[in-house]
Coordinates of C-alpha atoms in Angstrom, one line a residue:
X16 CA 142.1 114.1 131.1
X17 CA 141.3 110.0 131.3
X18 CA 137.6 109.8 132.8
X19 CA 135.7 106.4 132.7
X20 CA 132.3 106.8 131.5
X21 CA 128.6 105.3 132.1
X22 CA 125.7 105.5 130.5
X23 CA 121.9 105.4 131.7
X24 CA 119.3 105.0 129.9
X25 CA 115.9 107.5 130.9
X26 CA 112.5 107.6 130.0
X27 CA 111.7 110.7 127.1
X28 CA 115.1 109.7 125.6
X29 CA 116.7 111.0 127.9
X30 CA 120.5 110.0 129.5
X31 CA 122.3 110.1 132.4
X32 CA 126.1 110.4 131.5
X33 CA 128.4 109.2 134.8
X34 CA 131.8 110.4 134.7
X35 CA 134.6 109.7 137.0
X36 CA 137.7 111.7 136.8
X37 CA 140.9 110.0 139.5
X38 CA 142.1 111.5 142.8
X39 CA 145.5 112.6 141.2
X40 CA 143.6 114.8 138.2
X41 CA 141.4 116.6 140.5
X42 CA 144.4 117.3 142.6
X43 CA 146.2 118.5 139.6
X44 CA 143.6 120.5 138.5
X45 CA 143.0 122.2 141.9
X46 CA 146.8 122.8 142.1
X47 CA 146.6 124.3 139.1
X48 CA 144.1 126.8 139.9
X49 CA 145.9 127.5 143.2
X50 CA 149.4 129.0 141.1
X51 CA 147.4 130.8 139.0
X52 CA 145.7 132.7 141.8
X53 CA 149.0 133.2 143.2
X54 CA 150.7 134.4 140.6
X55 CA 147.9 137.0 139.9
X56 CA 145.6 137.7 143.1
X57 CA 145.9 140.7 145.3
X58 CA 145.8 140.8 148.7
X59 CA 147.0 143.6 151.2
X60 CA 150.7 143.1 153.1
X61 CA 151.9 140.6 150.2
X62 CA 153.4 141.9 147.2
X63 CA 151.8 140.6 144.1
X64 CA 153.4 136.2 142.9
X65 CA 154.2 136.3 146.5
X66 CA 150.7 135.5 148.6
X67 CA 151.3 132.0 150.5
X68 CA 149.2 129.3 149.1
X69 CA 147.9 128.4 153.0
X70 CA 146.8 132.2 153.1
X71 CA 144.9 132.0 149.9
X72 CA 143.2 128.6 151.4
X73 CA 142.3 130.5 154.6
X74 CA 140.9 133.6 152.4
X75 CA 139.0 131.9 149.9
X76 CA 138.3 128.4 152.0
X77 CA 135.2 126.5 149.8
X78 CA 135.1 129.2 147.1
X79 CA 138.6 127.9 145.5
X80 CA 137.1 124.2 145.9
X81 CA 133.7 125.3 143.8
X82 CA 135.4 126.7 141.3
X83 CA 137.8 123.9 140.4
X84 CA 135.1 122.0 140.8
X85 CA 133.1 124.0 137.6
X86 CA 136.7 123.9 136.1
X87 CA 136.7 120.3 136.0
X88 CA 133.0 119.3 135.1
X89 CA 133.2 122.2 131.8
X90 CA 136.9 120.5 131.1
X91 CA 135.8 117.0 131.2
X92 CA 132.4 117.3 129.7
X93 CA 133.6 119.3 126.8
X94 CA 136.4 116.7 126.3
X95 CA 134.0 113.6 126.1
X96 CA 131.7 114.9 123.7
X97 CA 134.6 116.5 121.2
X98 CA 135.9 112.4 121.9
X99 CA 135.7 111.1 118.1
X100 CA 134.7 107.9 119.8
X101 CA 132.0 108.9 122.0
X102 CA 129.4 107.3 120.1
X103 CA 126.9 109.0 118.4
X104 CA 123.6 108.3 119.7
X105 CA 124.5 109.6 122.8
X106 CA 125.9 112.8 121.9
X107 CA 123.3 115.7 123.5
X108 CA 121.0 117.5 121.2
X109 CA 121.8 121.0 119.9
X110 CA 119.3 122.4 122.2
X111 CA 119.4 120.3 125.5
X112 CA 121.9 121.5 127.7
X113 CA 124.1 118.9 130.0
X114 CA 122.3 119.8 133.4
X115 CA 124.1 118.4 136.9
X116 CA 122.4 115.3 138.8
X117 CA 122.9 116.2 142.1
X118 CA 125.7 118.2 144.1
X119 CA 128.9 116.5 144.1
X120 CA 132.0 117.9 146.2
X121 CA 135.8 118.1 145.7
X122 CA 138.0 115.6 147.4
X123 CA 141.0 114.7 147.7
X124 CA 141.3 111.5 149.0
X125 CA 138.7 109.5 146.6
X126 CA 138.0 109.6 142.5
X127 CA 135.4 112.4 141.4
X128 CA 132.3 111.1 140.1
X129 CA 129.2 113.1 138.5
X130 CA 126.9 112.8 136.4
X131 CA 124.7 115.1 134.1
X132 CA 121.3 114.5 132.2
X133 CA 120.7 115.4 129.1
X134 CA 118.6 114.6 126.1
X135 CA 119.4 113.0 122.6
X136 CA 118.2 111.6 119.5
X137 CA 115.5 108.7 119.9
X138 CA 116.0 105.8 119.0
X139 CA 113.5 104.1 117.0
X140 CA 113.3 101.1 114.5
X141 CA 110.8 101.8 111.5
X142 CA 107.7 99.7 111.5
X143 CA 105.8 98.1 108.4
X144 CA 105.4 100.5 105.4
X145 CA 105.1 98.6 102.4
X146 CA 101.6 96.6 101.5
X147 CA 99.1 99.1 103.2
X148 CA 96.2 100.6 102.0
X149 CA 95.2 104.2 102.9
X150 CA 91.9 106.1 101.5
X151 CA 92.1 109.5 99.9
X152 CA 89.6 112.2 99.3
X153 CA 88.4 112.3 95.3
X154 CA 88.8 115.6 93.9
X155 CA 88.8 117.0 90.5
X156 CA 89.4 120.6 89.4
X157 CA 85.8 121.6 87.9
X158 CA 85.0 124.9 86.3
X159 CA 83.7 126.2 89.0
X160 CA 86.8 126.6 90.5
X161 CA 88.3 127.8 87.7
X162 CA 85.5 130.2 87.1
X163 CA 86.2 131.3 91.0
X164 CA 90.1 131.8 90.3
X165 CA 88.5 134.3 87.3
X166 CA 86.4 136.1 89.3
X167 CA 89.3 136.7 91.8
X168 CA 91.1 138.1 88.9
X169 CA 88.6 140.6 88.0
X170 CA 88.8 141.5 91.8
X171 CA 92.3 142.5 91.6
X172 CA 92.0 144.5 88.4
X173 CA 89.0 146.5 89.3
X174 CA 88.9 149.8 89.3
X175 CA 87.5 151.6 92.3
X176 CA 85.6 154.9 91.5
X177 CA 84.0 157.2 93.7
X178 CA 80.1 157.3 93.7
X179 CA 77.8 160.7 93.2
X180 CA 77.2 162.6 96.8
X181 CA 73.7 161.4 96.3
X182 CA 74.5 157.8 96.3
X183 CA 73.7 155.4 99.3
X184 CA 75.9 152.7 99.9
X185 CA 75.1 149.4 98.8
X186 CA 77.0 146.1 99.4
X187 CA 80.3 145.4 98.0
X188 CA 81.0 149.6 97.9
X189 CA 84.1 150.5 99.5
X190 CA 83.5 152.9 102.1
X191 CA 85.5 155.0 104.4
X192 CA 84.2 155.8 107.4
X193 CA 85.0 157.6 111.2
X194 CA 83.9 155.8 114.4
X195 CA 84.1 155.9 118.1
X196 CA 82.0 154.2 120.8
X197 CA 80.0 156.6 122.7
X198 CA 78.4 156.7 126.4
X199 CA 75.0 156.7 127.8
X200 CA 75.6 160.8 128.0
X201 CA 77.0 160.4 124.0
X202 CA 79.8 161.6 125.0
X203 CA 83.0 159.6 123.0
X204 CA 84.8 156.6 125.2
X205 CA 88.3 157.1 125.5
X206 CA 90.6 154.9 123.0
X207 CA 87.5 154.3 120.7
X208 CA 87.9 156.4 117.7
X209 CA 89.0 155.6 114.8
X210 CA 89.6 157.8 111.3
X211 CA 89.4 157.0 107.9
X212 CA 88.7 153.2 108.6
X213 CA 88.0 151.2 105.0
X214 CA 86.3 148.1 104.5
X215 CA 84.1 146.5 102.1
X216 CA 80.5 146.4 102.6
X217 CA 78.9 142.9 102.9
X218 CA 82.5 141.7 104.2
X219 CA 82.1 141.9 108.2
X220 CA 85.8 143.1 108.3
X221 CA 85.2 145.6 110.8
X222 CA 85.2 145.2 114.7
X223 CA 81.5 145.8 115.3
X224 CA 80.0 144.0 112.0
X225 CA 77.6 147.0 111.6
X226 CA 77.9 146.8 107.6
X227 CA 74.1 146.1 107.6
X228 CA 73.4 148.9 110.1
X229 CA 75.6 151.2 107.7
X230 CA 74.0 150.3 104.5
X231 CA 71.7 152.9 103.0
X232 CA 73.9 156.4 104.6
X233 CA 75.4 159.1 102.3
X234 CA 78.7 160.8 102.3
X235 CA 78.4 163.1 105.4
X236 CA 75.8 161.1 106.9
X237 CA 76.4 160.2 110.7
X238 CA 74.7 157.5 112.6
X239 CA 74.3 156.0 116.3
X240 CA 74.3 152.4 116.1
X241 CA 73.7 150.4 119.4
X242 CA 74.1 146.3 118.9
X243 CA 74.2 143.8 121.7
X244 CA 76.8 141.1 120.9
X245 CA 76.5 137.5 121.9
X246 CA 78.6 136.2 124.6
X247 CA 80.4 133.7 122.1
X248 CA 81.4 136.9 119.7
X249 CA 84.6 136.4 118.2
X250 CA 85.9 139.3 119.9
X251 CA 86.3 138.8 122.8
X252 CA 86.0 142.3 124.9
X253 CA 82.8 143.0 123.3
X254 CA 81.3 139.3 123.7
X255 CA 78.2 140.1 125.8
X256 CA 78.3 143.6 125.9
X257 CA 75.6 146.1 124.7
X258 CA 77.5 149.4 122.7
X259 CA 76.7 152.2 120.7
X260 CA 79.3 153.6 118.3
X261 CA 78.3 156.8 116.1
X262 CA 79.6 156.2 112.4
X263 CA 80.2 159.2 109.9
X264 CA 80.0 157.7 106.5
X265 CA 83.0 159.8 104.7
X266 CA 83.2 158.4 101.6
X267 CA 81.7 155.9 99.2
X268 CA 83.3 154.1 96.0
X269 CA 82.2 151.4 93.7
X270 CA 84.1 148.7 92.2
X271 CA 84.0 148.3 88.7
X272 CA 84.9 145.0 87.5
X273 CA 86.3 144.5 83.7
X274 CA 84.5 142.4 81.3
X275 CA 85.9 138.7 81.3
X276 CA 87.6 138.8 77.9
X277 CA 90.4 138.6 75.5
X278 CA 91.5 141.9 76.3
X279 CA 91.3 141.2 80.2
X280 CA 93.6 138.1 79.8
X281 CA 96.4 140.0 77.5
X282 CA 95.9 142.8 80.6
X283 CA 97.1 139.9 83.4
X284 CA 100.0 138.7 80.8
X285 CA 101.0 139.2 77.2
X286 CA 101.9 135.7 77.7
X287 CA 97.9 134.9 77.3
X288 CA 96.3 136.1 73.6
X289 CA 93.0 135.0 74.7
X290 CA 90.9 134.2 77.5
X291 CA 91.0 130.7 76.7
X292 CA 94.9 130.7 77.4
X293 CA 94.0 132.2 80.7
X294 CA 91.8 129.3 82.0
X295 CA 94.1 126.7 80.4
X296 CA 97.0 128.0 82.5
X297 CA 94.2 128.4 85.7
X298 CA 93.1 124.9 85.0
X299 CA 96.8 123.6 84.7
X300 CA 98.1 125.4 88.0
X301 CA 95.3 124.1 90.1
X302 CA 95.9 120.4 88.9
X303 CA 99.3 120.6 89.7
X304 CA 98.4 122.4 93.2
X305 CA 95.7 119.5 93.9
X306 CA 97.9 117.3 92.7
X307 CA 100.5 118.0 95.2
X308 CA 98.3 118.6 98.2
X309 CA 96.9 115.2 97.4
X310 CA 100.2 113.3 97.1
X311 CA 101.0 115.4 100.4
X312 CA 97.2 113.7 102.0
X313 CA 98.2 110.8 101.4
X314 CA 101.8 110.5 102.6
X315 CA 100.6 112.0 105.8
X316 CA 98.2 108.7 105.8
X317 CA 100.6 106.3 105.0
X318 CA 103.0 107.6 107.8
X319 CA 100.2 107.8 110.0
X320 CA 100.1 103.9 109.6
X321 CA 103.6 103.3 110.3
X322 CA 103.3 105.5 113.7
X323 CA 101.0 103.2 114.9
X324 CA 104.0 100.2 114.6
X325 CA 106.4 102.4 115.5
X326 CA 107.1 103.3 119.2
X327 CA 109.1 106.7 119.6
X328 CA 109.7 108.4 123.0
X329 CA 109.9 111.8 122.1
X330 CA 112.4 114.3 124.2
X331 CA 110.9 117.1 126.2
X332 CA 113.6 119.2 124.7
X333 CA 112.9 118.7 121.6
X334 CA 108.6 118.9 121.8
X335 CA 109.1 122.1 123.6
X336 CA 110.9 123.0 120.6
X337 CA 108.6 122.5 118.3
X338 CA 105.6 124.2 120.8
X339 CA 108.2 127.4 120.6
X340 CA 108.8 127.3 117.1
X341 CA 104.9 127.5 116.7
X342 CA 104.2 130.3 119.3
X343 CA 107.2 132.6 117.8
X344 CA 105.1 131.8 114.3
X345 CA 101.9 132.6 115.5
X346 CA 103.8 136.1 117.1
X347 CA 104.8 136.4 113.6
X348 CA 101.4 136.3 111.8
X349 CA 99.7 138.8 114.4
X350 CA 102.8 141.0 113.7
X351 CA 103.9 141.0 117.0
X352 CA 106.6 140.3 119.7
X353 CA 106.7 136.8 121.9
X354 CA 106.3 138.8 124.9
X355 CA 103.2 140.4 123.5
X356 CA 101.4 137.9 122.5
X357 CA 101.7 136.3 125.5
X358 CA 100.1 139.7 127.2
X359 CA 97.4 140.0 124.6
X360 CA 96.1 136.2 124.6
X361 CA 94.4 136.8 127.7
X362 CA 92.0 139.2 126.4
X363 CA 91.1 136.8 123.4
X364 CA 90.4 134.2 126.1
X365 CA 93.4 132.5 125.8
X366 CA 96.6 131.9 127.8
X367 CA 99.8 130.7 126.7
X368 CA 99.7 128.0 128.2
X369 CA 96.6 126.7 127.2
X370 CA 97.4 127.2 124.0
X371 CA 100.1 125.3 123.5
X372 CA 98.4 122.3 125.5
X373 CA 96.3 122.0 122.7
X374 CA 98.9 122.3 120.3
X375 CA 100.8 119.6 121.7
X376 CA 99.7 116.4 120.3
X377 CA 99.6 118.0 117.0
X378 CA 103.1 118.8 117.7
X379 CA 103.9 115.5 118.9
X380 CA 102.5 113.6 115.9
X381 CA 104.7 116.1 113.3
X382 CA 107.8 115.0 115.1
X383 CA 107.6 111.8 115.3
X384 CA 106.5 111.9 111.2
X385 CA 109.6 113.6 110.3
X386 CA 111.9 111.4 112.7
X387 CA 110.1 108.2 110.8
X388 CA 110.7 110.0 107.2
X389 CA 114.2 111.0 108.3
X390 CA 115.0 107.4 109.9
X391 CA 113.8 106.0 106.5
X392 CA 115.8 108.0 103.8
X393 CA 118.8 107.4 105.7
X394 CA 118.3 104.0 105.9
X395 CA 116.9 103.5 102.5
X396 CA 120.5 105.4 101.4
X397 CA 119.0 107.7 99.6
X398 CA 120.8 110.3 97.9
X399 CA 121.0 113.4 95.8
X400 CA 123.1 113.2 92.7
X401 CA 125.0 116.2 91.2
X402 CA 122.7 116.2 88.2
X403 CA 119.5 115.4 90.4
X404 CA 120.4 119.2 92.0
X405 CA 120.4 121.3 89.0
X406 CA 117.7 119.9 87.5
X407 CA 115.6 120.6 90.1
X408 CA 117.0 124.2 90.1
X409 CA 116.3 124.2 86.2
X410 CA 112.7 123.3 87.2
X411 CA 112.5 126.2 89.7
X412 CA 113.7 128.4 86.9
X413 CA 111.4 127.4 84.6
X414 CA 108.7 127.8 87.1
X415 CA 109.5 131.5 87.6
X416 CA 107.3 134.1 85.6
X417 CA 110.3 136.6 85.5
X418 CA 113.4 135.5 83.1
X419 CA 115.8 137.9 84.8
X420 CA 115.1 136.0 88.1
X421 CA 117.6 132.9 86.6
X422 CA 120.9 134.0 87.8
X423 CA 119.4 135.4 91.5
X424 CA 118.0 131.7 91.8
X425 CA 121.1 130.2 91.1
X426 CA 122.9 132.5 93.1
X427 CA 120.6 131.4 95.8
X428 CA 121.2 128.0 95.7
X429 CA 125.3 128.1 95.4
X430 CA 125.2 128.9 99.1
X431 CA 126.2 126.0 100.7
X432 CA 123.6 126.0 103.3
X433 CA 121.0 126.5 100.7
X434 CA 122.2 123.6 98.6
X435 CA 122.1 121.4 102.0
X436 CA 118.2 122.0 101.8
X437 CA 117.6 121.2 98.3
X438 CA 119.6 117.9 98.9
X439 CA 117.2 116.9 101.3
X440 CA 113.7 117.8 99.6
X441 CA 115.3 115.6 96.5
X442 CA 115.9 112.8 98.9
X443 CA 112.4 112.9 101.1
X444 CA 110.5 113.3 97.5
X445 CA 112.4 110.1 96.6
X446 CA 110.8 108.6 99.8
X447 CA 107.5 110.1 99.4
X448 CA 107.4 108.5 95.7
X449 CA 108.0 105.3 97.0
X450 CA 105.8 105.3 100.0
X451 CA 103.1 105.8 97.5
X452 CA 104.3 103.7 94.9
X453 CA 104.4 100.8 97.8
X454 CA 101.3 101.4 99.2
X455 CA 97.7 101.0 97.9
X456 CA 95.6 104.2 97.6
X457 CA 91.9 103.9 97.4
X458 CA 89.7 106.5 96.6
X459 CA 87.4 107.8 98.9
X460 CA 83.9 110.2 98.9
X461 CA 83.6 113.2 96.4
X462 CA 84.8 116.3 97.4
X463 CA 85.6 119.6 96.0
X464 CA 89.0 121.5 95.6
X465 CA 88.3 124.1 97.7
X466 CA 87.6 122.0 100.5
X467 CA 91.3 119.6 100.3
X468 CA 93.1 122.9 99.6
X469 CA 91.5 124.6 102.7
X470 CA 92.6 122.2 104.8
X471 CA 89.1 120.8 105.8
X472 CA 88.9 116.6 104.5

């Protein structure tokens, strides 16, 4: 259907797409839908093909004119963006739906015109990134973070053995225990108990903390515990309150950590024949952990930089994305649904939409970094060669502990989909290499590996 078409600019790039379809079409189009209602409607006293197009008018009146109407703006609008020469850049985003400016009517004496609203790609031109300098945390792997990746090892190969009836438990045991909150009369509050609850002592994994007040019972020992909890507790129905729960210690284990030695390394993997293999292949997988979350440091600097010379007028469609993505994340890690989360934050001090108020800027700021990195590799040209691909899928092999994995990760990456993915990770490392490679990195104060791989810098 011919429509002549303008284009408006908005603020949040954001368009207004005015379409104007002639007199003659709409009439066709209305005509059209009058036949077909004629050759299929029902109405009593008129046999079916045979109702009278002025009775159908009469019956229906304004509905017949809204409904050509809808017919017309889906017809048109789905025609102008399936046009191979609509341009590009203002083609609607995936997830920003045409909406309708205003409420335009069906005549039949003048040209239709309409227009809908609708978000799409920003536009932005890259500033500087070349000849900067950005400042980066020092960090080294030392031994005592090797020594602390050892001691985690022993953790997991422990064995846990139960303690003599006599024994009081001491920190670090692993105790079971029953517990309920109990009134003023001692008798038990509804909803509070809770069986066979296991924690480590010392760890303050338990609602109430009491792993001091604990400390020191036997097996079959039971105890009233009343604490008073600060009004900034973590949790937050018990912030400010003053309880007493009865504990019944039920049982008590030890952990009994193996000796750090050859015979401990050949238990983690036959691979290692003594514990100096172990710490060698410790030592070389934090390096290359560091070593990315440092190169990752200090691209988010250098981009950081270029933000500040590039303007970019993000879409509301396409933040409130990102602010989704996060909550149903969030949802995700608390094992929970959307909807529930949403009831639960309250109680946790929290609404939704606080929440993701904070969240915003942070949000903001990863958008327009991956519309900058995204804006660069395609105008850098960069691209991922045939040979590029399966040697990076050779390198994920290799990187797997477990030979039989090879043909399931190859599998994996023949769907095309898949392969899409790992074209683009070869093309923003590409980037990411050069960004550093054109850019001056200074190093800045000491400070240690667990810090920089805990986020905190």
């Amino acid at each position: 259907m011919p429509v002549t078409k303008e284009i408006t600019r908005l603020e949040h790039s954001a368009v207004k797409l005015t379409l104007t379809v002639g007199k003659d079409d709409v009439r066709s189009q209305y005509d059209d839908l009058i036949r077909d209602y004629v050759k299929n409607v029902a109405i009593p006293g008129f046999r079916k093909g045979k109702v009278p197009r002025e009775v159908l008018e009469r019956k229906f009146g304004d509905g017949l004119k809204d409904e050509a109407l809808n017919k017309i703006f889906s017809k048109v609008i789905t025609e102008v963006f399936e046009d191979q020469n609509f341009p590009k850049e203002d083609q609607p985003l995936p997830y920003s739906t045409p909406r309708l400016d205003g409420e335009p009517a069906l005549e039949f004496d003048t040209d239709l015109t309409f227009s809908v609203i609708y978000d799409v790609l920003p536009k932005l031109t890259v500033g500087p990134w070349k000849g900067m300098e950005v400042e980066v945390t020092d960090v080294q792997v030392s031994d005592e973070d090797i020594s602390r990746e050892l001691e985690e090892i022993r953790e997991r190969n422990a064995m846990v053995l139960e303690r003599d009836d006599n024994a009081a438990a001491a920190k670090d045991d692993v105790v079971t225990v029953h517990y309920c909150e109990i009134d003023e009369n001692g008798n038990t509050v509804p909803n509070s108990e809770r069986q066979d609850f296991v924690f480590t002592l010392g760890s303050q994994y338990n609602l109430y903390q009491f792993d001091d007040d604990v400390t020191g019972m036997k097996k079959g020992d039971s105890k009233d515990i009343t604490k008073t909890f600060p009004d900034d507790y973590v949790h937050k129905e018990l912030a400010g309150k003053t309880i007493t729960i009865r504990v019944t210690m039920a049982t008590i284990k030890e952990k009994k950590l193996p000796d750090l030695d050859d015979e401990l390394a050949q238990d983690v993997d036959e691979k290692y024949h003594s514990l100096d293999d172990l710490k060698n292949n410790i030592k070389d997988k934090l390096e290359k952990n560091l070593e990315k979350r440092l190169r990752d440091i200090t691209v988010s600097k250098i981009l950081e930089k270029v933000m500040e010379t590039t303007p970019i007028d993000l879409p509301e469609s396409m933040v409130n994305l990102e602010l989704d993505s996060r909550f149903r994340a969030l949802a995700r890690r608390f094992n929970s649904t959307v909807e529930d989360l949403a009831k639960n934050l309250p109680k946790m001090g929290q609404n939704p939409e606080q929440l993701l108020a904070e969240w915003k800027p942070e949000a903001e700021k990863a958008l327009k970094s991956r519309l900058i990195v995204e804006t660069l590799m395609q105008d850098l040209k960069f691209e991922a060669s045939d040979e590029e691909q399966e040697e990076e899928i050779e390198r994920i092999i290799s990187e797997s502990n477990n030979p039989s994995d090879t043909e399931a990760i190859k599998k994996y990456y023949d769907q095309e989909n898949v392969r899409e993915y790992l074209k683009e990770d070869i093309k923003e490392r590409k980037l990411f290499e050069m960004l550093t490679a054109e850019n001056k990195v200074k190093k800045g104060k000491k400070e240690s590996y667990l810090e920089i791989m805990s986020g905190n810098r």
